[in-house]
Structures are given as C-alpha cells and as structure tokens.
C-alpha cells in the first residue's frame, strides 16, 4: 500500500508599485522657489509653499508638460479634462495641513511599460506591466529628528520646508508583478524612461525616485487577493527586490502556520534585511479629498498634445528591440547599451559612421565604459568623439593596425581626442602587412634562436608562440598577427 504525500500548496505573490518621482523643473509646482537639492534648510521657501493665508498657487506649466510626456511614454491615455484636489492630513512637514494632489481625474490613466528579463543563457523574456494612473502632486517638507534638549531632556525635531512644493508625479502600477526581480526591473525601466525624457534624474539616493510596494500572497489558482501589505523605505533597486522576497516568505509562512496577516505598512530595514511593522494603513476616505478651489481645471488641447508627443525621443524598449532586430546585437548587449540615453546615442553615432555594430558595441561596452566608470564621467565629456571611435574601428577592420595597438593608443584618444589615423602615423604604429618585409624579420628571428628552432623541430611545437612573441617584440607589436603565423609556421616546419 502506498500513502500519497500531502500536496504542498503553491503560492503566488501579487505585487503593485507606487512610485513617487521628482520632476526636474527649475522651480516648484505652484511658486517660483528653486527646487535645487542641498540648499541650507528653509532657504528655498516663500509664502505660497509655506501655506500662508491669502496666497494663491499658480501651476508651473513645465510640470504639466513633463507629466503629460511621462504619461505618453508610458502608453497612457492623457485626460482631456483633469483637476487638482486637496488631500487633507496633519503632519508637521505639511504647512497647509493638506497636500495638493489629484484624486479622481488624474492627468493620465491606462498605460503600460514593458520589462525585459534576460536569463543566464542570454534569452530575454518580456512582459507588460499595466500602469493604472499617473498624477501630479506637491511634495511635503522634511523632518530632521535632531535629538534631545540638554536642559529639559525632551526630544525635538526640526523641519526643513525646502522640499515643500517640489513637483512630483505618482505612478501607480497594476498588480501585474509576481516577483522581487520583476519589481526591481519595473522600477529600473520606469527610471530609464523618465531619464530618457529628461523629466527626472531618478536619483534614488537623493529621494528623486521613491517606491512603495503593495504585496499579497495567495494560493495558485485562487481568484481572490490575499491581505495586502505595503512596504516603504527602500532606496535602491536591490532593496526593492530583497524586501519583496523577504515579505513573500514571511506571508507564506504566516499562511502556512495560520497566523493572521494584518493590512499594514511595513518598513524595510536594510541593516537586518527584514520588514518591520510601522502602522496600520489609512483608507482614502480618511483623507477627505475635495476639489482644489484655487486652481483651474486642466484641459490639454489636441494641438499641445500633438506637439509634446512629437518631442518624445526613441524610448529604451524600442531601442532594445531595434538593436536586436536591425543591428543583430544580443539581448544582453542591447540592454547594456540602452541603459543610458547618452551612451546609446554615442553608440548609434559610431554605427552611423560605418563601424560594424558588433565592434562598436564591444568598444563602447568594454574599454569606453570602463574608462567612464573609472573617471566618473559621462560619455559627452570625453575627448574621443563617436566619429573618432568609428575611425579607430575602421583602422582595425582594414588591417592598418592590430586590436592590440588600438588599445594602446586608446588612452591618448580618450583624453586628447583627434584623429586615430594621424596618431598612429605620427607614432609609426601602422601594422606591417607587407609579406616581404615581414618575411625578412621572421628570418632574422629564426636565425637568432637556433636552440628553440631545434626543440621545435624535435616536436616541441608549442614554441610557435615563442617565435610569434619574438616577431612582435622586434616590431613593437606592429606585425600583422595572421600574416605572421602564415609565414612563420611553414618556415619552422620545413626549414
Ligand atoms: Zn515657494
């Protein structure tokens, strides 16, 4: 008799992200104060962003433009009619005691973005993640928990209103994400898109991009969602992934042991690599939203929409597909090259100047990127322009110089620019591809090493490498390696 093992329940996670993203306008959303990061506390403030009585907000038109462009890039429908609302809550960093946000008529809805995961074998899997909505709002200030008063012993906090009124878009995804890896990739793709548009710098360390995760777990096949938990306080993509993986395990364990899962907000603790409970979650009815009476509703004209649409660049996903399908690059190479718009455009200029895409990709992803990382530079800051790199690649491909020589002169080109061709001519580095000239050198090398020649001929054929090395040494690396082998081998063998 056999006893069937108990069937282990399979679970799936249902994950959605709410991302707050600071728009990179020079001034705040409803006043002319600067949005610059790092100013002394309370320097970038005025009666409007301090919420003084009797002042009126005026919408910064750049904020609307950036929000609409982000909505278009996320394949969303732009609202013909939209408005601002007051979200009421009390917090010391919120001088008006309400935040101007958008509630039931956001500027954009029903979009999607495509994430791409590449496995170890280099095969890409693509998936669309729905975007529920994108809306504009103002940021709150910042509390600095300063410590305790020496005399009274009571603790106190300071508030910095520089950030109050800085423009944000909040982008809410559909619960289409199933793993920590997908969530991290979604956040990265979102950041890439916003950076391509130049509407945000997406700097997580400075708080320009902040992600909150909603996550629940349910048995596979179950229609109904499990109890949703929100996680905050992740300031890197890897933290998003790790926090979700930890939370999935925690919720599955709770379900298995019959422990209740509470609807709450949890914080990711980087130090202990776990989530901890922070508070129970408010519903939207707690905020008492109502239409903002001081701002006119928004209507984007078809002509305006058309103009903004025409200004959108080619986006990262389109670039990835084109690099794979038209330039024949691997999914991996296409991802690396398109991560930053400036690097992708540099690469494209190299290819447009007739360099082979594969060679161009190898140079840009290899030596050029290594140099940029080491020197902390952007590609636009180096002296080697795209045409110069194309010229260098052309010189390797037509046999004028070896790859080795190209790498030797690269540092000089990177820092001083100029023509690769002129540089190798002035340094006398042109490859020796003349058969007669090379034969003469090879004969000299063989004549100078009788002992090695004898060993070679008695079967130690590995010494071929020694002779090639001698030829390279004699020519300062300028001998055409292929031709050298072609001439050298028969001479060694036949004597
Ligand atoms: Zn202000």
CSV table of C-alpha atoms and ligand atoms in Angstrom, one decimal:
chain,number,residue,atom,x,y,z
A,1,UNK,CA,0.0,0.0,0.0
A,2,UNK,CA,1.3,3.5,-0.8
A,3,UNK,CA,0.3,6.6,1.0
A,4,UNK,CA,0.2,9.7,-1.1
A,5,UNK,CA,2.4,12.5,0.2
A,6,UNK,CA,0.4,15.6,1.2
A,7,UNK,CA,0.3,18.1,-1.7
A,8,UNK,CA,2.2,21.2,-0.9
A,9,UNK,CA,0.3,24.4,-1.6
A,10,UNK,CA,1.9,26.5,-4.3
A,11,UNK,CA,1.7,30.3,-3.7
A,12,UNK,CA,2.0,33.3,-5.9
A,13,UNK,CA,2.7,36.9,-5.0
A,14,UNK,CA,0.6,39.7,-6.3
A,15,UNK,CA,2.6,42.9,-6.4
A,16,UNK,CA,2.0,46.5,-7.4
A,17,UNK,CA,4.3,49.6,-7.1
A,18,UNK,CA,3.5,53.2,-6.3
A,19,UNK,CA,6.4,55.3,-7.4
A,20,UNK,CA,6.9,59.0,-6.5
A,21,UNK,CA,9.2,60.7,-8.9
A,22,UNK,CA,10.5,64.2,-8.6
A,23,UNK,CA,10.3,66.2,-11.8
A,24,UNK,CA,13.4,68.1,-12.7
A,25,UNK,CA,11.9,71.5,-13.2
A,26,UNK,CA,14.0,74.5,-12.0
A,27,UNK,CA,11.1,75.9,-9.9
A,28,UNK,CA,8.5,74.4,-7.6
A,29,UNK,CA,5.0,73.3,-8.8
A,30,UNK,CA,2.9,76.3,-7.5
A,31,UNK,CA,5.5,79.0,-6.9
A,32,UNK,CA,8.9,80.3,-8.2
A,33,UNK,CA,11.1,78.9,-5.4
A,34,UNK,CA,14.1,76.8,-6.6
A,35,UNK,CA,14.0,73.0,-6.4
A,36,UNK,CA,17.8,72.7,-6.1
A,37,UNK,CA,18.9,69.9,-3.8
A,38,UNK,CA,21.3,70.5,-1.0
A,39,UNK,CA,20.5,74.2,-0.1
A,40,UNK,CA,20.7,75.3,3.6
A,41,UNK,CA,17.4,74.5,5.4
A,42,UNK,CA,14.4,76.8,4.7
A,43,UNK,CA,16.2,78.9,2.1
A,44,UNK,CA,14.0,77.9,-0.9
A,45,UNK,CA,10.7,79.0,0.6
A,46,UNK,CA,8.0,81.7,0.1
A,47,UNK,CA,4.5,82.4,1.4
A,48,UNK,CA,3.0,80.1,-1.2
A,49,UNK,CA,4.9,76.9,-0.4
A,50,UNK,CA,4.8,77.8,3.3
A,51,UNK,CA,1.0,77.8,3.1
A,52,UNK,CA,0.5,81.4,4.4
A,53,UNK,CA,-3.1,82.7,4.4
A,54,UNK,CA,-4.3,84.7,1.3
A,55,UNK,CA,-1.7,83.3,-1.2
A,56,UNK,CA,-2.7,81.6,-4.4
A,57,UNK,CA,-0.9,78.7,-6.2
A,58,UNK,CA,-0.2,79.0,-9.9
A,59,UNK,CA,0.6,75.8,-11.8
A,60,UNK,CA,4.1,75.6,-13.3
A,61,UNK,CA,3.4,74.7,-17.0
A,62,UNK,CA,6.6,72.7,-17.1
A,63,UNK,CA,5.2,70.3,-14.6
A,64,UNK,CA,2.2,69.7,-16.8
A,65,UNK,CA,4.4,69.2,-19.8
A,66,UNK,CA,6.6,66.7,-18.0
A,67,UNK,CA,3.7,64.8,-16.6
A,68,UNK,CA,2.0,64.6,-20.0
A,69,UNK,CA,5.2,63.4,-21.6
A,70,UNK,CA,5.7,60.8,-18.9
A,71,UNK,CA,2.1,59.7,-19.5
A,72,UNK,CA,2.6,59.4,-23.2
A,73,UNK,CA,5.9,57.5,-22.8
A,74,UNK,CA,4.0,55.0,-20.6
A,75,UNK,CA,1.4,54.4,-23.3
A,76,UNK,CA,-1.3,56.0,-21.2
A,77,UNK,CA,-4.4,58.0,-22.2
A,78,UNK,CA,-4.0,61.7,-21.4
A,79,UNK,CA,-7.1,63.1,-19.8
A,80,UNK,CA,-9.0,65.7,-21.8
A,81,UNK,CA,-10.2,67.1,-18.6
A,82,UNK,CA,-8.3,66.9,-15.3
A,83,UNK,CA,-8.1,68.7,-12.0
A,84,UNK,CA,-6.3,69.1,-8.7
A,85,UNK,CA,-7.7,68.1,-5.3
A,86,UNK,CA,-6.8,68.7,-1.7
A,87,UNK,CA,-5.7,65.6,0.3
A,88,UNK,CA,-6.2,66.5,4.0
A,89,UNK,CA,-4.0,65.3,6.7
A,90,UNK,CA,-2.0,66.8,9.5
A,91,UNK,CA,1.7,66.4,9.7
A,92,UNK,CA,4.4,68.8,10.9
A,93,UNK,CA,6.2,68.9,7.5
A,94,UNK,CA,2.9,69.9,5.7
A,95,UNK,CA,2.4,73.6,6.4
A,96,UNK,CA,-1.1,73.9,4.8
A,97,UNK,CA,-2.4,70.7,6.5
A,98,UNK,CA,-3.3,69.5,3.1
A,99,UNK,CA,-1.4,68.4,0.0
A,100,UNK,CA,-2.4,69.5,-3.5
A,101,UNK,CA,-2.7,66.3,-5.4
A,102,UNK,CA,-5.0,64.7,-8.0
A,103,UNK,CA,-7.7,62.3,-6.9
A,104,UNK,CA,-10.5,61.1,-9.3
A,105,UNK,CA,-9.4,62.8,-12.5
A,106,UNK,CA,-5.6,62.2,-12.9
A,107,UNK,CA,-3.7,63.5,-15.9
A,108,UNK,CA,-3.0,60.1,-17.3
A,109,UNK,CA,-4.5,56.6,-17.0
A,110,UNK,CA,-4.5,53.1,-18.5
A,111,UNK,CA,-0.9,52.7,-19.7
A,112,UNK,CA,1.8,50.1,-19.6
A,113,UNK,CA,5.5,49.6,-19.8
A,114,UNK,CA,7.5,46.5,-20.9
A,115,UNK,CA,10.0,44.8,-18.7
A,116,UNK,CA,12.6,42.5,-20.0
A,117,UNK,CA,14.4,39.9,-18.0
A,118,UNK,CA,17.5,38.2,-19.6
A,119,UNK,CA,18.3,34.7,-18.2
A,120,UNK,CA,21.8,33.3,-17.8
A,121,UNK,CA,21.8,31.9,-21.3
A,122,UNK,CA,21.0,35.4,-22.6
A,123,UNK,CA,17.4,34.7,-23.6
A,124,UNK,CA,15.1,37.6,-23.0
A,125,UNK,CA,11.6,37.2,-21.5
A,126,UNK,CA,9.3,40.2,-22.0
A,127,UNK,CA,6.2,41.2,-20.0
A,128,UNK,CA,3.9,44.2,-20.0
A,129,UNK,CA,3.1,45.7,-16.6
A,130,UNK,CA,0.0,47.8,-16.6
A,131,UNK,CA,0.0,51.4,-15.4
A,132,UNK,CA,-3.2,52.3,-13.6
A,133,UNK,CA,-2.6,56.0,-13.3
A,134,UNK,CA,-0.1,58.9,-13.2
A,135,UNK,CA,-0.9,62.1,-11.3
A,136,UNK,CA,0.8,65.3,-10.3
A,137,UNK,CA,1.2,66.5,-6.8
A,138,UNK,CA,3.4,68.6,-4.5
A,139,UNK,CA,6.0,67.1,-2.2
A,140,UNK,CA,5.9,67.7,1.6
A,141,UNK,CA,8.8,69.1,3.7
A,142,UNK,CA,11.4,67.1,5.6
A,143,UNK,CA,11.6,66.4,9.3
A,144,UNK,CA,15.0,66.2,10.9
A,145,UNK,CA,14.9,64.3,14.2
A,146,UNK,CA,17.6,66.4,15.9
A,147,UNK,CA,17.9,64.7,19.3
A,148,UNK,CA,17.1,65.8,22.8
A,149,UNK,CA,17.3,69.1,24.6
A,150,UNK,CA,20.2,69.1,27.1
A,151,UNK,CA,18.3,71.0,29.9
A,152,UNK,CA,14.8,69.6,29.7
A,153,UNK,CA,15.7,66.2,28.3
A,154,UNK,CA,12.8,66.3,25.9
A,155,UNK,CA,13.3,65.2,22.3
A,156,UNK,CA,12.7,67.6,19.4
A,157,UNK,CA,12.6,67.7,15.6
A,158,UNK,CA,13.4,70.4,13.1
A,159,UNK,CA,11.5,70.9,9.9
A,160,UNK,CA,13.0,71.9,6.5
A,161,UNK,CA,10.5,73.3,4.0
A,162,UNK,CA,12.9,73.4,1.0
A,163,UNK,CA,11.2,70.3,-0.4
A,164,UNK,CA,7.7,71.6,0.2
A,165,UNK,CA,6.0,72.2,-3.2
A,166,UNK,CA,8.7,70.3,-5.2
A,167,UNK,CA,6.8,68.8,-8.2
A,168,UNK,CA,6.1,65.0,-8.2
A,169,UNK,CA,4.4,62.5,-10.3
A,170,UNK,CA,3.0,59.5,-8.6
A,171,UNK,CA,2.8,56.5,-10.9
A,172,UNK,CA,0.7,53.5,-9.8
A,173,UNK,CA,1.1,50.1,-11.5
A,174,UNK,CA,-1.5,47.4,-11.9
A,175,UNK,CA,-0.9,44.4,-9.6
A,176,UNK,CA,0.8,42.6,-12.5
A,177,UNK,CA,4.2,41.9,-10.9
A,178,UNK,CA,4.9,38.5,-9.5
A,179,UNK,CA,8.4,38.6,-8.0
A,180,UNK,CA,11.0,40.8,-6.5
A,181,UNK,CA,13.1,40.6,-9.6
A,182,UNK,CA,10.2,41.8,-11.8
A,183,UNK,CA,9.5,44.6,-9.4
A,184,UNK,CA,13.1,45.8,-9.4
A,185,UNK,CA,13.2,45.6,-13.2
A,186,UNK,CA,9.9,47.6,-13.4
A,187,UNK,CA,11.4,50.3,-11.2
A,188,UNK,CA,14.5,50.4,-13.3
A,189,UNK,CA,12.6,50.6,-16.6
A,190,UNK,CA,10.4,53.4,-15.2
A,191,UNK,CA,13.6,55.3,-14.2
A,192,UNK,CA,15.2,54.7,-17.6
A,193,UNK,CA,12.1,56.1,-19.4
A,194,UNK,CA,11.9,59.2,-17.2
A,195,UNK,CA,15.6,59.8,-17.7
A,196,UNK,CA,15.3,59.4,-21.4
A,197,UNK,CA,12.6,62.0,-21.4
A,198,UNK,CA,14.8,64.4,-19.3
A,199,UNK,CA,11.8,64.9,-17.0
A,200,UNK,CA,13.5,63.5,-13.9
A,201,UNK,CA,17.0,62.5,-12.8
A,202,UNK,CA,15.6,59.4,-11.0
A,203,UNK,CA,18.2,59.7,-8.2
A,204,UNK,CA,17.2,57.3,-5.5
A,205,UNK,CA,19.8,58.4,-3.0
A,206,UNK,CA,18.5,62.0,-3.1
A,207,UNK,CA,14.9,60.8,-3.0
A,208,UNK,CA,14.0,61.8,-6.6
A,209,UNK,CA,12.6,58.3,-7.1
A,210,UNK,CA,10.8,56.6,-4.2
A,211,UNK,CA,9.0,53.3,-4.5
A,212,UNK,CA,6.3,51.9,-2.2
A,213,UNK,CA,5.3,48.2,-2.8
A,214,UNK,CA,1.9,46.6,-2.2
A,215,UNK,CA,2.2,42.9,-1.8
A,216,UNK,CA,-0.1,40.0,-1.0
A,217,UNK,CA,0.2,36.3,-1.4
A,218,UNK,CA,-2.4,33.7,-2.5
A,219,UNK,CA,-2.5,30.0,-3.3
A,220,UNK,CA,-2.1,29.5,-7.1
A,221,UNK,CA,-5.4,29.3,-8.8
A,222,UNK,CA,-7.3,31.3,-6.2
A,223,UNK,CA,-9.1,34.3,-7.7
A,224,UNK,CA,-9.4,36.4,-4.5
A,225,UNK,CA,-6.4,38.5,-3.5
A,226,UNK,CA,-4.8,37.9,-0.1
A,227,UNK,CA,-4.4,40.6,2.5
A,228,UNK,CA,-2.3,43.5,1.2
A,229,UNK,CA,0.7,44.8,3.0
A,230,UNK,CA,2.6,48.0,2.0
A,231,UNK,CA,6.4,48.2,2.2
A,232,UNK,CA,8.2,51.6,2.3
A,233,UNK,CA,11.7,52.9,2.8
A,234,UNK,CA,13.6,51.1,0.0
A,235,UNK,CA,16.3,53.3,-1.5
A,236,UNK,CA,17.8,51.0,-4.1
A,237,UNK,CA,16.6,48.6,-6.7
A,238,UNK,CA,18.3,45.7,-4.9
A,239,UNK,CA,16.5,46.7,-1.7
A,240,UNK,CA,13.2,46.6,-3.6
A,241,UNK,CA,13.9,43.1,-4.7
A,242,UNK,CA,15.2,41.8,-1.3
A,243,UNK,CA,12.3,43.4,0.6
A,244,UNK,CA,9.8,41.7,-1.6
A,245,UNK,CA,11.5,38.3,-1.5
A,246,UNK,CA,11.6,38.6,2.3
A,247,UNK,CA,7.9,39.7,2.5
A,248,UNK,CA,6.8,36.8,0.2
A,249,UNK,CA,8.5,34.3,2.5
A,250,UNK,CA,7.0,36.0,5.6
A,251,UNK,CA,3.5,36.0,4.3
A,252,UNK,CA,3.7,32.4,3.1
A,253,UNK,CA,4.9,31.3,6.5
A,254,UNK,CA,2.1,33.1,8.1
A,255,UNK,CA,-0.5,31.4,5.9
A,256,UNK,CA,1.0,28.0,6.5
A,257,UNK,CA,1.0,28.4,10.3
A,258,UNK,CA,-2.4,30.0,10.4
A,259,UNK,CA,-1.1,33.3,11.7
A,260,UNK,CA,-3.2,36.3,10.5
A,261,UNK,CA,-1.7,38.8,8.0
A,262,UNK,CA,-2.6,42.3,9.0
A,263,UNK,CA,-3.3,45.0,6.5
A,264,UNK,CA,-0.5,47.4,7.4
A,265,UNK,CA,2.5,49.5,6.4
A,266,UNK,CA,5.9,47.9,6.9
A,267,UNK,CA,9.4,49.3,6.7
A,268,UNK,CA,12.3,47.7,5.0
A,269,UNK,CA,15.3,47.6,7.4
A,270,UNK,CA,18.4,47.5,5.4
A,271,UNK,CA,20.6,46.6,8.4
A,272,UNK,CA,18.7,43.5,9.4
A,273,UNK,CA,17.4,42.7,5.9
A,274,UNK,CA,13.8,42.3,7.0
A,275,UNK,CA,10.5,44.2,7.1
A,276,UNK,CA,9.1,45.5,10.3
A,277,UNK,CA,5.6,46.8,11.2
A,278,UNK,CA,5.1,50.6,11.1
A,279,UNK,CA,1.4,51.4,11.3
A,280,UNK,CA,-2.0,50.2,10.1
A,281,UNK,CA,-3.0,51.6,6.7
A,282,UNK,CA,-5.4,54.5,6.2
A,283,UNK,CA,-8.0,54.2,3.5
A,284,UNK,CA,-8.6,57.0,1.0
A,285,UNK,CA,-11.7,58.1,2.8
A,286,UNK,CA,-9.5,59.2,5.7
A,287,UNK,CA,-8.1,62.0,3.6
A,288,UNK,CA,-11.4,63.9,2.9
A,289,UNK,CA,-10.4,64.8,-0.7
A,290,UNK,CA,-12.2,67.7,-2.3
A,291,UNK,CA,-11.5,69.7,-5.5
A,292,UNK,CA,-8.8,72.4,-5.1
A,293,UNK,CA,-10.7,75.7,-5.4
A,294,UNK,CA,-7.7,77.9,-6.1
A,295,UNK,CA,-6.6,76.1,-9.3
A,296,UNK,CA,-8.5,76.0,-12.5
A,297,UNK,CA,-9.2,72.6,-14.0
A,298,UNK,CA,-6.8,71.4,-16.7
A,299,UNK,CA,-7.6,70.9,-20.4
A,300,UNK,CA,-4.7,69.9,-22.7
A,301,UNK,CA,-5.5,71.0,-26.3
A,302,UNK,CA,-5.1,68.4,-29.1
A,303,UNK,CA,-2.5,70.7,-30.7
A,304,UNK,CA,-0.5,70.9,-27.5
A,305,UNK,CA,-0.7,67.2,-27.0
A,306,UNK,CA,0.5,66.6,-30.6
A,307,UNK,CA,3.4,68.9,-30.1
A,308,UNK,CA,4.6,67.2,-26.9
A,309,UNK,CA,4.1,63.8,-28.5
A,310,UNK,CA,6.4,64.9,-31.4
A,311,UNK,CA,9.1,65.8,-28.9
A,312,UNK,CA,9.4,62.3,-27.4
A,313,UNK,CA,12.7,60.5,-28.0
A,314,UNK,CA,13.0,56.9,-29.1
A,315,UNK,CA,12.4,55.1,-25.8
A,316,UNK,CA,14.6,52.3,-24.2
A,317,UNK,CA,12.4,49.4,-25.1
A,318,UNK,CA,12.1,50.5,-28.8
A,319,UNK,CA,15.9,50.9,-28.9
A,320,UNK,CA,16.5,47.4,-27.4
A,321,UNK,CA,14.2,45.8,-30.0
A,322,UNK,CA,15.9,47.8,-32.8
A,323,UNK,CA,19.4,46.9,-31.7
A,324,UNK,CA,18.5,43.2,-31.6
A,325,UNK,CA,16.4,43.1,-34.8
A,326,UNK,CA,18.2,45.5,-37.0
A,327,UNK,CA,21.8,45.6,-35.7
A,328,UNK,CA,21.9,41.9,-34.8
A,329,UNK,CA,23.1,42.5,-31.2
A,330,UNK,CA,22.3,40.1,-28.3
A,331,UNK,CA,19.6,41.0,-25.9
A,332,UNK,CA,22.3,41.5,-23.2
A,333,UNK,CA,24.3,43.9,-25.3
A,334,UNK,CA,21.1,45.8,-26.3
A,335,UNK,CA,20.2,46.2,-22.6
A,336,UNK,CA,23.6,47.5,-21.5
A,337,UNK,CA,23.9,50.0,-24.4
A,338,UNK,CA,20.4,51.4,-24.0
A,339,UNK,CA,20.6,51.8,-20.2
A,340,UNK,CA,21.6,55.5,-20.5
A,341,UNK,CA,20.4,57.6,-23.4
A,342,UNK,CA,23.7,59.4,-23.9
A,343,UNK,CA,25.6,56.2,-24.2
A,344,UNK,CA,23.1,54.7,-26.6
A,345,UNK,CA,23.2,57.8,-28.8
A,346,UNK,CA,27.1,57.7,-28.8
A,347,UNK,CA,26.9,54.1,-29.9
A,348,UNK,CA,24.5,54.9,-32.6
A,349,UNK,CA,26.7,57.7,-34.0
A,350,UNK,CA,29.6,55.3,-34.1
A,351,UNK,CA,27.5,52.9,-36.1
A,352,UNK,CA,26.2,55.7,-38.4
A,353,UNK,CA,29.9,56.5,-39.1
A,354,UNK,CA,30.1,53.0,-40.7
A,355,UNK,CA,31.6,51.0,-37.9
A,356,UNK,CA,30.3,47.4,-37.5
A,357,UNK,CA,27.6,47.3,-34.8
A,358,UNK,CA,29.2,44.4,-33.0
A,359,UNK,CA,32.7,46.0,-32.9
A,360,UNK,CA,31.1,49.3,-31.9
A,361,UNK,CA,29.2,47.6,-29.1
A,362,UNK,CA,32.3,45.8,-27.8
A,363,UNK,CA,34.3,49.1,-27.7
A,364,UNK,CA,31.5,51.1,-26.1
A,365,UNK,CA,30.6,48.5,-23.5
A,366,UNK,CA,34.2,47.5,-22.9
A,367,UNK,CA,37.1,50.0,-22.8
A,368,UNK,CA,35.0,53.1,-23.2
A,369,UNK,CA,32.6,52.2,-20.3
A,370,UNK,CA,35.4,51.1,-18.1
A,371,UNK,CA,37.1,54.5,-18.6
A,372,UNK,CA,33.8,56.4,-17.9
A,373,UNK,CA,33.3,54.4,-14.7
A,374,UNK,CA,36.9,54.8,-13.5
A,375,UNK,CA,36.9,58.6,-14.2
A,376,UNK,CA,33.2,59.1,-13.2
A,377,UNK,CA,32.5,60.8,-16.5
A,378,UNK,CA,29.5,60.9,-18.9
A,379,UNK,CA,30.2,59.9,-22.5
A,380,UNK,CA,29.6,63.5,-23.6
A,381,UNK,CA,32.6,64.6,-21.5
A,382,UNK,CA,35.3,62.6,-23.2
A,383,UNK,CA,37.5,63.9,-26.0
A,384,UNK,CA,37.1,60.8,-28.1
A,385,UNK,CA,34.0,61.7,-30.2
A,386,UNK,CA,31.9,59.0,-31.8
A,387,UNK,CA,33.4,59.7,-35.2
A,388,UNK,CA,36.9,59.2,-33.8
A,389,UNK,CA,36.0,55.8,-32.4
A,390,UNK,CA,34.4,54.8,-35.7
A,391,UNK,CA,37.7,55.7,-37.4
A,392,UNK,CA,39.7,53.6,-34.9
A,393,UNK,CA,37.4,50.6,-35.5
A,394,UNK,CA,37.8,51.1,-39.3
A,395,UNK,CA,41.6,51.0,-39.0
A,396,UNK,CA,41.4,47.7,-37.2
A,397,UNK,CA,39.0,46.3,-39.7
A,398,UNK,CA,41.0,47.2,-42.8
A,399,UNK,CA,44.2,45.8,-41.2
A,400,UNK,CA,46.0,49.1,-40.7
A,401,UNK,CA,46.5,48.4,-37.0
A,402,UNK,CA,46.0,45.4,-34.7
A,403,UNK,CA,43.5,45.4,-31.9
A,404,UNK,CA,46.4,45.4,-29.5
A,405,UNK,CA,47.8,48.7,-31.0
A,406,UNK,CA,44.3,50.2,-30.9
A,407,UNK,CA,44.0,49.5,-27.2
A,408,UNK,CA,47.5,51.0,-26.7
A,409,UNK,CA,46.6,54.3,-28.3
A,410,UNK,CA,43.0,54.5,-26.8
A,411,UNK,CA,44.0,56.3,-23.5
A,412,UNK,CA,45.5,59.1,-25.6
A,413,UNK,CA,42.5,59.4,-27.8
A,414,UNK,CA,40.1,59.3,-24.8
A,415,UNK,CA,41.9,62.3,-23.1
A,416,UNK,CA,43.1,64.2,-26.2
A,417,UNK,CA,40.7,63.2,-29.0
A,418,UNK,CA,41.8,63.9,-32.5
A,419,UNK,CA,42.2,61.5,-35.5
A,420,UNK,CA,43.2,57.9,-34.7
A,421,UNK,CA,44.8,57.7,-38.2
A,422,UNK,CA,47.0,60.7,-37.7
A,423,UNK,CA,48.0,59.5,-34.3
A,424,UNK,CA,49.2,56.0,-35.5
A,425,UNK,CA,51.0,57.6,-38.4
A,426,UNK,CA,52.8,60.1,-36.2
A,427,UNK,CA,53.8,57.3,-33.8
A,428,UNK,CA,54.8,54.9,-36.6
A,429,UNK,CA,52.3,52.3,-35.5
A,430,UNK,CA,50.9,51.2,-38.8
A,431,UNK,CA,50.7,47.4,-39.0
A,432,UNK,CA,53.3,45.6,-41.0
A,433,UNK,CA,51.3,43.7,-43.6
A,434,UNK,CA,53.9,43.6,-46.3
A,435,UNK,CA,54.9,39.9,-46.9
A,436,UNK,CA,58.4,40.6,-48.0
A,437,UNK,CA,59.1,43.0,-45.0
A,438,UNK,CA,57.6,40.5,-42.6
A,439,UNK,CA,59.5,37.6,-44.1
A,440,UNK,CA,62.8,39.3,-43.6
A,441,UNK,CA,62.0,40.0,-39.9
A,442,UNK,CA,60.9,36.4,-39.4
A,443,UNK,CA,64.1,35.0,-40.9
A,444,UNK,CA,66.1,37.2,-38.5
A,445,UNK,CA,64.1,35.9,-35.6
A,446,UNK,CA,64.6,32.3,-36.5
A,447,UNK,CA,68.3,32.7,-37.2
A,448,UNK,CA,68.7,34.3,-33.7
A,449,UNK,CA,67.1,31.4,-31.9
A,450,UNK,CA,68.8,28.1,-33.1
A,451,UNK,CA,68.2,26.3,-29.8
A,452,UNK,CA,64.4,26.9,-29.8
A,453,UNK,CA,64.3,26.0,-33.5
A,454,UNK,CA,65.9,22.6,-32.8
A,455,UNK,CA,63.5,22.0,-29.9
A,456,UNK,CA,60.6,23.0,-32.1
A,457,UNK,CA,61.6,20.6,-34.9
A,458,UNK,CA,62.1,17.7,-32.4
A,459,UNK,CA,58.4,18.0,-31.5
A,460,UNK,CA,58.0,20.9,-29.1
A,461,UNK,CA,55.6,22.7,-31.4
A,462,UNK,CA,54.3,24.8,-28.5
A,463,UNK,CA,57.3,27.0,-29.2
A,464,UNK,CA,55.4,28.5,-32.1
A,465,UNK,CA,54.1,31.0,-29.5
A,466,UNK,CA,57.7,31.9,-28.6
A,467,UNK,CA,58.6,32.8,-32.2
A,468,UNK,CA,55.4,34.8,-32.7
A,469,UNK,CA,56.3,36.7,-29.5
A,470,UNK,CA,59.8,37.4,-30.8
A,471,UNK,CA,58.4,38.8,-34.0
A,472,UNK,CA,56.0,41.0,-32.1
A,473,UNK,CA,58.8,42.2,-29.8
A,474,UNK,CA,61.0,43.1,-32.8
A,475,UNK,CA,58.2,45.0,-34.5
A,476,UNK,CA,56.8,46.7,-31.3
A,477,UNK,CA,53.6,44.8,-31.9
A,478,UNK,CA,53.1,46.1,-35.4
A,479,UNK,CA,53.4,42.7,-37.2
A,480,UNK,CA,50.1,41.5,-38.7
A,481,UNK,CA,49.4,38.5,-36.4
A,482,UNK,CA,47.6,36.5,-39.1
A,483,UNK,CA,50.2,37.0,-41.7
A,484,UNK,CA,53.0,36.3,-39.2
A,485,UNK,CA,51.5,32.9,-38.4
A,486,UNK,CA,51.1,32.1,-42.1
A,487,UNK,CA,54.7,32.9,-42.9
A,488,UNK,CA,56.3,31.5,-39.7
A,489,UNK,CA,54.7,28.1,-39.5
A,490,UNK,CA,56.0,26.7,-42.8
A,491,UNK,CA,59.5,28.1,-42.2
A,492,UNK,CA,59.7,26.4,-38.8
A,493,UNK,CA,58.3,23.1,-40.2
A,494,UNK,CA,60.3,22.8,-43.4
A,495,UNK,CA,63.5,24.6,-42.5
B,1,LIG,ZN1,7.7,78.9,-2.7
